[in-house]
Tab-separated table of C-alpha atoms and ligand atoms in Angstrom:
chain	number	residue	atom	x	y	z
A	1	UNK	CA	-3.914	10.602	-4.175
A	2	UNK	CA	-6.659	11.891	-6.567
A	3	UNK	CA	-10.398	13.294	-5.349
A	4	UNK	CA	-13.003	12.382	-7.207
A	5	UNK	CA	-15.835	14.865	-7.403
A	6	UNK	CA	-18.999	14.444	-5.202
A	7	UNK	CA	-21.855	12.474	-6.291
A	8	UNK	CA	-25.445	13.611	-5.862
A	9	UNK	CA	-27.577	12.098	-2.938
A	10	UNK	CA	-30.873	12.959	-1.085
A	11	UNK	CA	-28.933	12.223	1.859
A	12	UNK	CA	-25.575	13.103	2.237
A	13	UNK	CA	-26.607	16.312	3.746
A	14	UNK	CA	-23.364	17.979	4.954
A	15	UNK	CA	-21.017	16.919	2.161
A	16	UNK	CA	-17.134	18.387	3.405
A	17	UNK	CA	-16.098	20.978	0.841
A	18	UNK	CA	-13.211	20.217	-1.391
A	19	UNK	CA	-9.907	20.227	1.135
A	20	UNK	CA	-7.961	23.155	0.061
A	21	UNK	CA	-4.325	21.641	-1.023
A	22	UNK	CA	-3.437	22.700	2.630
A	23	UNK	CA	0.405	24.643	2.212
A	24	UNK	CA	1.837	23.934	6.377
A	25	UNK	CA	1.251	20.085	4.591
A	26	UNK	CA	4.262	20.785	2.365
A	27	UNK	CA	6.553	21.350	5.124
A	28	UNK	CA	5.431	19.097	8.056
A	29	UNK	CA	7.979	16.393	7.543
A	30	UNK	CA	6.056	13.713	10.269
A	31	UNK	CA	2.921	13.634	7.912
A	32	UNK	CA	3.380	10.134	6.626
A	33	UNK	CA	3.659	9.724	2.046
A	34	UNK	CA	2.361	6.720	1.531
A	35	UNK	CA	0.014	5.229	4.490
A	36	UNK	CA	-3.491	5.845	3.980
A	37	UNK	CA	-5.147	9.223	6.178
A	38	UNK	CA	-7.557	11.741	4.663
A	39	UNK	CA	-6.368	14.891	3.085
A	40	UNK	CA	-6.897	16.606	6.175
A	41	UNK	CA	-8.436	16.503	9.619
A	42	UNK	CA	-9.379	13.162	11.953
A	43	UNK	CA	-9.524	9.853	11.144
A	44	UNK	CA	-10.304	6.570	13.112
A	45	UNK	CA	-10.989	3.631	13.232
A	46	UNK	CA	-11.697	1.820	9.671
A	47	UNK	CA	-14.951	0.820	8.900
A	48	UNK	CA	-16.731	-1.469	6.689
A	49	UNK	CA	-14.075	-2.650	4.368
A	50	UNK	CA	-15.056	-4.933	1.125
A	51	UNK	CA	-13.913	-5.468	-1.803
A	52	UNK	CA	-16.540	-5.309	-3.780
A	53	UNK	CA	-16.235	-5.946	-8.280
A	54	UNK	CA	-12.046	-5.312	-8.617
A	55	UNK	CA	-12.173	-2.483	-5.185
A	56	UNK	CA	-11.712	-1.987	-2.320
A	57	UNK	CA	-13.513	0.146	-0.468
A	58	UNK	CA	-11.991	1.529	2.702
A	59	UNK	CA	-14.485	3.677	4.526
A	60	UNK	CA	-13.461	5.269	8.183
A	61	UNK	CA	-13.780	7.703	11.069
A	62	UNK	CA	-13.856	10.849	10.345
A	63	UNK	CA	-14.146	14.686	11.861
A	64	UNK	CA	-14.395	16.453	9.204
A	65	UNK	CA	-14.292	19.948	10.748
A	66	UNK	CA	-10.815	19.509	13.026
A	67	UNK	CA	-8.270	17.232	13.654
A	68	UNK	CA	-10.034	15.934	16.854
A	69	UNK	CA	-12.671	13.534	17.739
A	70	UNK	CA	-16.117	15.057	16.929
A	71	UNK	CA	-19.386	15.169	14.427
A	72	UNK	CA	-18.014	11.845	12.810
A	73	UNK	CA	-18.992	10.399	9.453
A	74	UNK	CA	-18.004	8.347	7.208
A	75	UNK	CA	-15.436	8.552	5.427
A	76	UNK	CA	-14.569	6.790	1.887
A	77	UNK	CA	-11.786	6.168	0.212
A	78	UNK	CA	-11.143	3.342	-2.806
A	79	UNK	CA	-8.256	1.120	-4.110
A	80	UNK	CA	-8.051	-1.589	-6.775
A	81	UNK	CA	-4.439	-2.571	-5.120
A	82	UNK	CA	-4.152	-1.632	-1.988
A	83	UNK	CA	-1.016	0.421	-2.129
A	84	UNK	CA	-2.587	3.707	-4.013
A	85	UNK	CA	-5.666	5.104	-2.210
A	86	UNK	CA	-8.630	7.843	-3.953
A	87	UNK	CA	-10.409	10.027	-2.241
A	88	UNK	CA	-14.490	9.055	-2.522
A	89	UNK	CA	-16.989	12.032	-0.531
A	90	UNK	CA	-18.016	11.103	2.720
A	91	UNK	CA	-20.622	8.484	2.947
A	92	UNK	CA	-22.168	8.844	5.980
A	93	UNK	CA	-22.561	11.980	7.964
A	94	UNK	CA	-24.956	12.951	10.561
A	95	UNK	CA	-28.340	13.748	10.556
A	96	UNK	CA	-30.247	16.010	12.258
A	97	UNK	CA	-33.044	13.831	14.361
A	98	UNK	CA	-32.664	10.775	13.513
A	99	UNK	CA	-30.355	8.589	15.731
A	100	UNK	CA	-26.958	8.694	14.052
A	101	UNK	CA	-27.737	12.969	14.327
A	102	UNK	CA	-24.356	13.280	16.573
A	103	UNK	CA	-22.547	11.069	14.978
A	104	UNK	CA	-22.094	7.951	12.730
A	105	UNK	CA	-20.024	5.489	14.514
A	106	UNK	CA	-17.802	2.124	13.522
A	107	UNK	CA	-19.183	-0.293	11.202
A	108	UNK	CA	-19.479	-2.895	8.935
A	109	UNK	CA	-20.385	-3.511	5.060
A	110	UNK	CA	-21.808	-6.686	2.965
A	111	UNK	CA	-23.734	-7.946	0.033
A	112	UNK	CA	-26.723	-8.328	0.455
A	113	UNK	CA	-27.781	-10.063	-3.000
A	114	UNK	CA	-26.167	-7.519	-4.244
A	115	UNK	CA	-27.144	-4.300	-2.455
A	116	UNK	CA	-24.168	-2.671	-0.572
A	117	UNK	CA	-25.434	-2.157	2.575
A	118	UNK	CA	-23.720	-0.642	5.725
A	119	UNK	CA	-24.728	-1.416	9.510
A	120	UNK	CA	-23.348	1.439	11.305
A	121	UNK	CA	-23.731	2.975	14.973
A	122	UNK	CA	-25.916	6.048	15.278
A	123	UNK	CA	-24.840	8.127	18.197
A	124	UNK	CA	-27.491	10.150	19.220
A	125	UNK	CA	-27.769	12.307	23.198
A	126	UNK	CA	-25.099	9.478	23.825
A	127	UNK	CA	-27.578	6.578	23.549
A	128	UNK	CA	-26.032	4.064	20.304
A	129	UNK	CA	-27.805	1.934	18.353
A	130	UNK	CA	-27.688	0.242	15.063
A	131	UNK	CA	-28.638	1.519	12.357
A	132	UNK	CA	-28.109	0.804	8.338
A	133	UNK	CA	-27.715	2.379	4.726
A	134	UNK	CA	-27.449	1.137	0.871
A	135	UNK	CA	-25.739	1.845	-2.302
A	136	UNK	CA	-28.263	1.947	-5.342
A	137	UNK	CA	-24.578	3.036	-7.126
A	138	UNK	CA	-21.679	0.424	-6.608
A	139	UNK	CA	-20.901	2.212	-3.157
A	140	UNK	CA	-20.936	6.020	-3.747
A	141	UNK	CA	-23.273	6.922	-2.050
A	142	UNK	CA	-25.672	5.916	0.466
A	143	UNK	CA	-29.132	5.714	1.317
A	144	UNK	CA	-30.378	5.363	4.570
A	145	UNK	CA	-32.788	3.500	5.802
A	146	UNK	CA	-36.002	5.231	6.630
A	147	UNK	CA	-36.367	3.530	9.861
A	148	UNK	CA	-33.995	3.104	11.644
A	149	UNK	CA	-32.547	2.535	14.066
A	150	UNK	CA	-32.945	-1.238	13.516
A	151	UNK	CA	-32.325	-2.587	17.191
A	152	UNK	CA	-34.578	-0.447	18.799
A	153	UNK	CA	-32.731	-0.949	22.924
A	154	UNK	CA	-29.696	-3.230	23.362
A	155	UNK	CA	-31.146	-6.292	25.447
A	156	UNK	CA	-33.367	-4.993	28.557
A	157	UNK	CA	-32.384	-7.888	30.421
A	158	UNK	CA	-28.663	-7.116	30.692
A	159	UNK	CA	-27.323	-3.524	31.819
A	160	UNK	CA	-25.039	-2.825	28.958
A	161	UNK	CA	-22.021	-0.871	29.182
A	162	UNK	CA	-21.956	0.037	25.284
A	163	UNK	CA	-23.876	-0.945	22.525
A	164	UNK	CA	-21.739	-0.340	19.315
A	165	UNK	CA	-20.013	-1.737	16.464
A	166	UNK	CA	-21.289	-4.344	14.155
A	167	UNK	CA	-19.330	-7.657	12.705
A	168	UNK	CA	-21.554	-8.814	10.057
A	169	UNK	CA	-22.004	-12.463	8.176
A	170	UNK	CA	-24.473	-14.773	6.318
A	171	UNK	CA	-24.273	-18.209	7.158
A	172	UNK	CA	-24.773	-20.949	3.956
A	173	UNK	CA	-28.361	-21.701	5.144
A	174	UNK	CA	-29.121	-16.866	4.162
A	175	UNK	CA	-29.618	-16.223	7.685
A	176	UNK	CA	-27.436	-13.145	8.525
A	177	UNK	CA	-25.794	-12.796	12.167
A	178	UNK	CA	-24.092	-9.014	13.530
A	179	UNK	CA	-21.946	-9.612	16.914
A	180	UNK	CA	-22.278	-5.482	18.422
A	181	UNK	CA	-19.948	-4.441	21.278
A	182	UNK	CA	-20.727	-4.986	24.584
A	183	UNK	CA	-19.558	-4.974	28.087
A	184	UNK	CA	-21.818	-5.794	31.590
A	185	UNK	CA	-22.084	-4.242	34.430
A	186	UNK	CA	-19.863	-5.237	36.713
A	187	UNK	CA	-18.675	-7.818	34.615
A	188	UNK	CA	-16.316	-7.094	31.446
A	189	UNK	CA	-16.376	-6.041	27.766
A	190	UNK	CA	-18.397	-8.839	25.180
A	191	UNK	CA	-20.045	-9.531	22.209
A	192	UNK	CA	-23.551	-10.045	21.630
A	193	UNK	CA	-24.520	-12.489	19.007
A	194	UNK	CA	-27.939	-11.320	16.735
A	195	UNK	CA	-29.946	-13.334	13.715
A	196	UNK	CA	-31.853	-11.824	11.349
A	197	UNK	CA	-33.723	-12.661	7.707
A	198	UNK	CA	-33.037	-9.652	6.325
A	199	UNK	CA	-30.508	-7.298	7.877
A	200	UNK	CA	-33.956	-5.489	9.574
A	201	UNK	CA	-35.175	-7.515	11.158
A	202	UNK	CA	-32.954	-8.951	14.712
A	203	UNK	CA	-33.329	-11.362	17.671
A	204	UNK	CA	-30.636	-11.348	20.086
A	205	UNK	CA	-29.423	-15.045	20.574
A	206	UNK	CA	-27.039	-14.779	23.238
A	207	UNK	CA	-23.144	-13.525	23.695
A	208	UNK	CA	-20.801	-14.610	21.623
A	209	UNK	CA	-18.110	-13.990	24.069
A	210	UNK	CA	-17.337	-12.038	27.202
A	211	UNK	CA	-13.995	-11.053	28.650
A	212	UNK	CA	-12.571	-10.433	31.921
A	213	UNK	CA	-12.949	-6.669	33.085
A	214	UNK	CA	-9.584	-6.940	34.879
A	215	UNK	CA	-7.758	-8.308	31.692
A	216	UNK	CA	-9.666	-6.402	28.634
A	217	UNK	CA	-12.127	-4.037	29.740
A	218	UNK	CA	-15.891	-3.721	31.221
A	219	UNK	CA	-16.696	-2.680	26.979
A	220	UNK	CA	-15.327	-4.140	24.166
A	221	UNK	CA	-15.174	-1.831	21.083
A	222	UNK	CA	-15.139	-2.833	17.133
A	223	UNK	CA	-15.147	-7.458	17.595
A	224	UNK	CA	-14.398	-9.022	13.946
A	225	UNK	CA	-15.144	-12.251	14.234
A	226	UNK	CA	-14.154	-14.101	11.360
A	227	UNK	CA	-13.356	-17.964	10.569
A	228	UNK	CA	-9.155	-18.833	9.129
A	229	UNK	CA	-8.973	-22.001	7.124
A	230	UNK	CA	-10.397	-24.309	10.085
A	231	UNK	CA	-10.003	-21.966	13.310
A	232	UNK	CA	-12.286	-18.851	14.081
A	233	UNK	CA	-10.911	-15.911	15.253
A	234	UNK	CA	-12.486	-13.532	17.473
A	235	UNK	CA	-10.205	-9.522	17.674
A	236	UNK	CA	-11.436	-7.041	19.849
A	237	UNK	CA	-10.582	-3.496	21.072
A	238	UNK	CA	-10.198	-3.306	24.316
A	239	UNK	CA	-10.644	-0.695	26.671
A	240	UNK	CA	-7.399	-1.167	29.221
A	241	UNK	CA	-5.097	0.147	27.695
A	242	UNK	CA	-6.293	1.136	24.525
A	243	UNK	CA	-4.992	-2.518	23.373
A	244	UNK	CA	-6.122	-4.700	20.621
A	245	UNK	CA	-6.244	-8.538	21.759
A	246	UNK	CA	-7.205	-11.736	19.884
A	247	UNK	CA	-8.461	-14.543	21.186
A	248	UNK	CA	-8.591	-18.244	18.778
A	249	UNK	CA	-10.277	-21.010	18.784
A	250	UNK	CA	-13.730	-22.819	17.778
A	251	UNK	CA	-17.206	-22.020	16.499
A	252	UNK	CA	-20.164	-24.356	18.008
A	253	UNK	CA	-23.524	-23.829	18.705
A	254	UNK	CA	-23.393	-20.325	17.856
A	255	UNK	CA	-20.752	-19.686	20.834
A	256	UNK	CA	-17.069	-18.578	20.520
A	257	UNK	CA	-14.638	-21.669	22.387
A	258	UNK	CA	-11.021	-19.805	22.434
A	259	UNK	CA	-8.937	-22.669	22.735
A	260	UNK	CA	-6.309	-20.181	23.855
A	261	UNK	CA	-5.886	-16.887	26.147
A	262	UNK	CA	-6.037	-13.148	24.832
A	263	UNK	CA	-3.226	-12.495	23.112
A	264	UNK	CA	-1.816	-8.798	21.728
A	265	UNK	CA	-2.217	-7.666	17.967
A	266	UNK	CA	0.155	-4.757	18.459
A	267	UNK	CA	2.997	-4.853	21.431
A	268	UNK	CA	4.269	-1.535	19.923
A	269	UNK	CA	0.732	-0.589	21.139
A	270	UNK	CA	-0.695	2.376	18.422
A	271	UNK	CA	-2.913	0.801	16.376
A	272	UNK	CA	-6.754	-0.184	17.644
A	273	UNK	CA	-9.919	-0.906	16.253
A	274	UNK	CA	-8.750	-3.209	13.834
A	275	UNK	CA	-11.375	-4.357	10.882
A	276	UNK	CA	-10.326	-7.325	8.332
A	277	UNK	CA	-11.440	-8.761	5.374
A	278	UNK	CA	-11.385	-12.073	2.667
A	279	UNK	CA	-10.691	-11.074	-0.288
A	280	UNK	CA	-11.353	-12.769	-3.550
A	281	UNK	CA	-7.915	-15.237	-3.282
A	282	UNK	CA	-9.186	-16.182	0.030
A	283	UNK	CA	-6.558	-13.759	2.342
A	284	UNK	CA	-7.628	-12.376	4.942
A	285	UNK	CA	-6.186	-8.514	5.161
A	286	UNK	CA	-6.370	-6.141	8.071
A	287	UNK	CA	-6.081	-2.811	9.064
A	288	UNK	CA	-6.595	-0.555	12.143
A	289	UNK	CA	-6.070	3.245	13.599
A	290	UNK	CA	-2.688	3.822	14.290
A	291	UNK	CA	-2.749	6.864	17.214
A	292	UNK	CA	-0.432	9.885	16.779
A	293	UNK	CA	2.211	9.874	19.999
A	294	UNK	CA	1.399	13.465	20.146
A	295	UNK	CA	-0.002	16.243	22.262
A	296	UNK	CA	-4.069	17.127	21.102
A	297	UNK	CA	-2.866	21.029	21.037
A	298	UNK	CA	-0.047	19.704	18.211
A	299	UNK	CA	-2.715	17.758	16.340
A	300	UNK	CA	-5.208	20.062	16.366
A	301	UNK	CA	-1.992	22.300	15.052
A	302	UNK	CA	-1.164	20.469	12.273
A	303	UNK	CA	-4.463	19.776	11.466
A	304	UNK	CA	-4.234	16.349	10.713
A	305	UNK	CA	-4.519	13.089	13.307
A	306	UNK	CA	-4.568	9.876	12.947
A	307	UNK	CA	-3.782	7.571	9.658
A	308	UNK	CA	-4.890	4.007	9.065
A	309	UNK	CA	-2.386	1.223	9.518
A	310	UNK	CA	-0.491	-0.490	6.213
A	311	UNK	CA	-2.333	-3.989	5.231
A	312	UNK	CA	-1.578	-7.105	7.021
A	313	UNK	CA	-2.016	-10.510	5.811
A	314	UNK	CA	-3.233	-12.853	7.823
A	315	UNK	CA	-2.727	-16.807	8.308
A	316	UNK	CA	-1.188	-19.868	9.749
A	317	UNK	CA	1.994	-20.676	10.837
A	318	UNK	CA	3.737	-24.175	10.911
A	319	UNK	CA	3.473	-23.311	14.647
A	320	UNK	CA	0.164	-22.503	14.849
A	321	UNK	CA	0.783	-19.134	15.886
A	322	UNK	CA	-0.737	-16.574	13.590
A	323	UNK	CA	0.941	-15.174	11.325
A	324	UNK	CA	1.472	-11.807	10.208
A	325	UNK	CA	2.612	-9.800	6.708
A	326	UNK	CA	2.924	-6.993	5.082
A	327	UNK	CA	0.695	-7.414	1.954
A	328	UNK	CA	2.243	-8.195	-0.922
A	329	UNK	CA	0.948	-5.380	-3.179
A	330	UNK	CA	3.407	-2.796	-1.146
A	331	UNK	CA	5.996	-3.715	-3.400
A	332	UNK	CA	4.822	-0.805	-6.244
A	333	UNK	CA	6.054	1.477	-3.191
A	334	UNK	CA	9.384	0.435	-3.925
A	335	UNK	CA	12.134	3.084	-5.628
A	336	UNK	CA	16.011	2.787	-5.375
A	337	UNK	CA	18.107	-0.179	-3.323
A	338	UNK	CA	20.933	-1.221	-1.154
A	339	UNK	CA	21.788	-4.997	-0.535
A	340	UNK	CA	24.230	-6.324	1.098
A	341	UNK	CA	25.005	-10.368	2.698
A	342	UNK	CA	27.173	-11.857	4.339
A	343	UNK	CA	28.344	-9.593	6.321
A	344	UNK	CA	29.706	-10.979	9.756
A	345	UNK	CA	29.204	-8.103	12.467
A	346	UNK	CA	30.731	-6.844	16.146
A	347	UNK	CA	30.732	-3.214	16.026
A	348	UNK	CA	28.529	-0.091	15.128
A	349	UNK	CA	28.272	-0.254	10.836
A	350	UNK	CA	26.420	3.610	10.171
A	351	UNK	CA	25.003	2.978	6.131
A	352	UNK	CA	26.485	5.830	4.577
A	353	UNK	CA	24.767	5.034	0.908
A	354	UNK	CA	21.003	5.479	1.955
A	355	UNK	CA	18.948	7.488	4.331
A	356	UNK	CA	15.669	8.516	4.431
A	357	UNK	CA	12.730	8.807	6.356
A	358	UNK	CA	10.822	6.895	4.191
A	359	UNK	CA	11.934	3.932	3.788
A	360	UNK	CA	11.429	-0.429	4.087
A	361	UNK	CA	13.500	-2.874	5.420
A	362	UNK	CA	14.279	-5.950	5.629
A	363	UNK	CA	17.343	-8.455	7.904
A	364	UNK	CA	18.143	-11.726	8.685
A	365	UNK	CA	20.326	-11.609	11.189
A	366	UNK	CA	22.013	-15.230	12.328
A	367	UNK	CA	23.833	-15.203	15.616
A	368	UNK	CA	26.779	-17.312	15.818
A	369	UNK	CA	27.134	-16.536	19.703
A	370	UNK	CA	24.565	-17.481	21.611
A	371	UNK	CA	24.181	-13.999	23.800
A	372	UNK	CA	23.245	-11.776	21.149
A	373	UNK	CA	22.217	-8.153	20.606
A	374	UNK	CA	21.297	-6.641	17.232
A	375	UNK	CA	20.187	-2.976	16.518
A	376	UNK	CA	19.381	-0.993	13.457
A	377	UNK	CA	18.711	2.741	14.041
A	378	UNK	CA	16.525	5.244	11.930
A	379	UNK	CA	15.473	8.778	11.994
A	380	UNK	CA	19.312	9.734	13.600
A	381	UNK	CA	20.518	13.027	13.387
A	382	UNK	CA	24.630	13.593	12.314
A	383	UNK	CA	25.132	13.711	15.980
A	384	UNK	CA	22.619	10.980	17.382
A	385	UNK	CA	21.155	13.743	19.109
A	386	UNK	CA	17.695	12.306	17.701
A	387	UNK	CA	17.950	8.598	16.699
A	388	UNK	CA	15.236	5.348	17.290
A	389	UNK	CA	16.724	1.981	18.009
A	390	UNK	CA	14.858	-0.753	17.215
A	391	UNK	CA	17.081	-3.932	18.194
A	392	UNK	CA	16.636	-7.990	19.918
A	393	UNK	CA	18.212	-9.590	22.432
A	394	UNK	CA	18.350	-13.364	22.371
A	395	UNK	CA	18.696	-13.317	26.170
A	396	UNK	CA	15.766	-12.333	27.265
A	397	UNK	CA	13.979	-13.070	23.611
A	398	UNK	CA	13.598	-9.082	24.025
A	399	UNK	CA	12.258	-6.835	20.980
A	400	UNK	CA	12.619	-3.075	21.735
A	401	UNK	CA	11.131	-0.225	19.883
A	402	UNK	CA	13.068	2.390	22.072
A	403	UNK	CA	11.719	5.938	21.543
A	404	UNK	CA	13.501	7.682	24.480
A	405	UNK	CA	15.714	9.630	22.323
A	406	UNK	CA	13.756	9.930	18.738
A	407	UNK	CA	12.977	12.998	19.570
A	408	UNK	CA	14.188	16.633	21.286
A	409	UNK	CA	10.727	17.635	21.643
A	410	UNK	CA	9.673	17.136	24.720
A	411	UNK	CA	6.040	16.419	24.360
A	412	UNK	CA	5.640	13.886	22.794
A	413	UNK	CA	6.200	10.050	23.023
A	414	UNK	CA	9.269	8.331	23.978
A	415	UNK	CA	8.006	5.435	25.242
A	416	UNK	CA	10.795	2.016	25.096
A	417	UNK	CA	7.510	-1.153	24.027
A	418	UNK	CA	8.874	-4.238	24.009
A	419	UNK	CA	7.711	-8.257	23.654
A	420	UNK	CA	8.685	-11.170	23.768
A	421	UNK	CA	9.993	-13.021	20.505
A	422	UNK	CA	11.137	-16.713	20.691
A	423	UNK	CA	13.345	-17.441	17.866
A	424	UNK	CA	13.000	-21.373	16.848
A	425	UNK	CA	16.673	-23.303	17.708
A	426	UNK	CA	18.475	-22.489	14.600
A	427	UNK	CA	16.210	-20.004	13.130
A	428	UNK	CA	17.155	-16.722	11.924
A	429	UNK	CA	15.561	-13.380	13.128
A	430	UNK	CA	13.764	-11.825	10.625
A	431	UNK	CA	12.550	-7.949	10.590
A	432	UNK	CA	10.423	-6.556	7.617
A	433	UNK	CA	9.760	-2.754	8.354
A	434	UNK	CA	7.743	0.313	7.243
A	435	UNK	CA	8.932	3.458	7.953
A	436	UNK	CA	7.355	6.867	7.028
A	437	UNK	CA	8.318	9.647	8.528
A	438	UNK	CA	6.375	9.721	11.586
A	439	UNK	CA	5.249	5.853	12.233
A	440	UNK	CA	6.605	2.427	11.936
A	441	UNK	CA	5.040	-0.128	11.466
A	442	UNK	CA	7.457	-4.074	11.755
A	443	UNK	CA	7.026	-7.390	11.838
A	444	UNK	CA	10.104	-10.146	12.806
A	445	UNK	CA	9.796	-13.533	11.569
A	446	UNK	CA	5.510	-12.461	9.950
A	447	UNK	CA	4.444	-12.661	14.159
A	448	UNK	CA	5.308	-10.150	16.326
A	449	UNK	CA	4.195	-7.425	15.121
A	450	UNK	CA	4.174	-3.849	16.880
A	451	UNK	CA	3.620	-0.186	16.479
A	452	UNK	CA	5.575	3.138	17.314
A	453	UNK	CA	4.999	6.908	16.905
A	454	UNK	CA	8.187	9.301	16.395
A	455	UNK	CA	8.347	12.861	15.882
A	456	UNK	CA	12.155	13.705	15.330
A	457	UNK	CA	12.852	17.847	15.010
A	458	UNK	CA	15.770	17.792	12.347
A	459	UNK	CA	15.057	17.932	9.035
A	460	UNK	CA	18.474	15.892	9.045
A	461	UNK	CA	17.321	12.980	11.145
A	462	UNK	CA	17.965	10.917	8.476
A	463	UNK	CA	20.429	8.474	9.429
A	464	UNK	CA	20.641	5.074	9.089
A	465	UNK	CA	22.910	2.206	11.321
A	466	UNK	CA	23.220	-1.205	12.226
A	467	UNK	CA	24.739	-2.375	15.132
A	468	UNK	CA	25.644	-5.824	17.355
A	469	UNK	CA	26.233	-4.878	21.049
A	470	UNK	CA	27.250	-7.762	22.205
A	471	UNK	CA	28.284	-11.327	20.801
A	472	UNK	CA	29.276	-11.807	17.369
A	473	UNK	CA	26.473	-12.188	14.456
A	474	UNK	CA	26.267	-12.544	10.758
A	475	UNK	CA	23.405	-9.439	7.995
A	476	UNK	CA	22.297	-12.846	6.057
A	477	UNK	CA	21.008	-10.633	3.964
A	478	UNK	CA	20.052	-6.781	4.168
A	479	UNK	CA	17.607	-4.748	1.525
A	480	UNK	CA	16.702	-0.967	2.225
A	481	UNK	CA	14.121	0.912	-0.639
A	482	UNK	CA	13.420	3.980	-0.355
A	483	UNK	CA	10.230	4.031	-1.026
A	484	UNK	CA	7.272	6.546	-2.780
A	485	UNK	CA	4.809	8.592	-1.874
A	486	UNK	CA	1.594	8.501	-2.924
A	487	UNK	CA	0.122	11.739	-1.212
B	1	LIG	N1	-14.681	4.343	17.603
B	1	LIG	C1	-16.325	5.033	16.635
B	1	LIG	C2	-16.753	4.100	17.992
B	1	LIG	C3	-15.495	2.999	18.312
B	1	LIG	C4	-14.243	3.929	18.556
B	1	LIG	C5	-15.976	5.957	17.807
B	1	LIG	C6	-13.672	2.388	18.531
B	1	LIG	O1	-17.767	3.198	17.131
B	1	LIG	O2	-15.767	2.142	19.480
B	1	LIG	O3	-15.385	7.014	16.499
B	1	LIG	O4	-12.057	3.680	18.542
């Protein structure tokens, strides 16, 4: 990734200096090579993702002063292909003495009659209030609105648990709407709906929707609300176990009516604070913050923390479930290719010809007996003391990411995460998986999404193995590519 030269803006008060190349990153076996992450230090939520002309803009919560959550700025990067990102100067910096003195928290970018406009949460003395900034030059520099905050207080009649994070849209009459993440005491998380003629004056309407605190927590973070074909989808980040869930339903009289219960988006549990855009081809593309699976001292010692998920494209499956697929643009990363097909398997099959820590794997498996178990082992050391096994069991319909032996380091995560994943009669298991050193993202049958973080200690934990531990099965096809770095 290339860093562009700094633009000059009177509103960028403390643009961090160019990061000098960090020599430790060269030797860091855990730092991803093709996922987006800042040149150094901290990243959390994706913010204000937008396609502007032929560029995708990715802003993100960033602490330029260390690998921990503090002094939150808006980092900024741009891409023409969703794969290769150029770092741009920090877009928003906290301004002392104003509503965002202690941080520029999450928000959204819209096109207001050709003017790029960010609505974000300013933090001062723990008070969270909506602020606005505009760009005069194709999103390169940003000017904060002098009248910030644009909403002076949360609704006076509500005892709210938070008032932050924004999703903004315009209706066909030109009126603007936004939802703000919150929760009511003693109830649960909620998204408050506001309306405005000009993005500056806002009228509170009512909750777009609210949840049950036992299920989705007392505050909803980062609500994202959008139409996908005929249906409406509400993503929220729940403070219960830091999970992202989504509701599907209708939007009638400015109220959201879900037609099903909340569903978990990531069954691995490392992705959070999802935000999406609709691109010029009509695709709904979503990103999220992938958190670390190791402690704060290790993150600080590494000098970086957090990364952006790969772009995922949402759609509806024939069974009306939400379809989740990696953006096809990621094929640009592919290097060396390994392929096999129509191979019956009833035991272990080490893959000697291909190995690595930056791989894409696509495998289609047909179970030839009712009870079956297929597994793929990644990042295995020659003695197998380090290994991560991803498997599927037909009986209980379970996808399993077993990180219990991923690392000899006892200070890092070692969980086993699993998800129910049902195959229709006669349907093959299709796994699509991206490994980027310490991060794994996987979609099963374009339907079940899982993330994991793994931190093998050994440089030779690069091996791969297929296995059938129960019943016979057929590998209908297996494709593995080594992937090129983008950093
Ligand atoms: N991250 C931001 C907040 C948001 C949280 C602060 C979610 O705006 O609620 O960095 O990760």
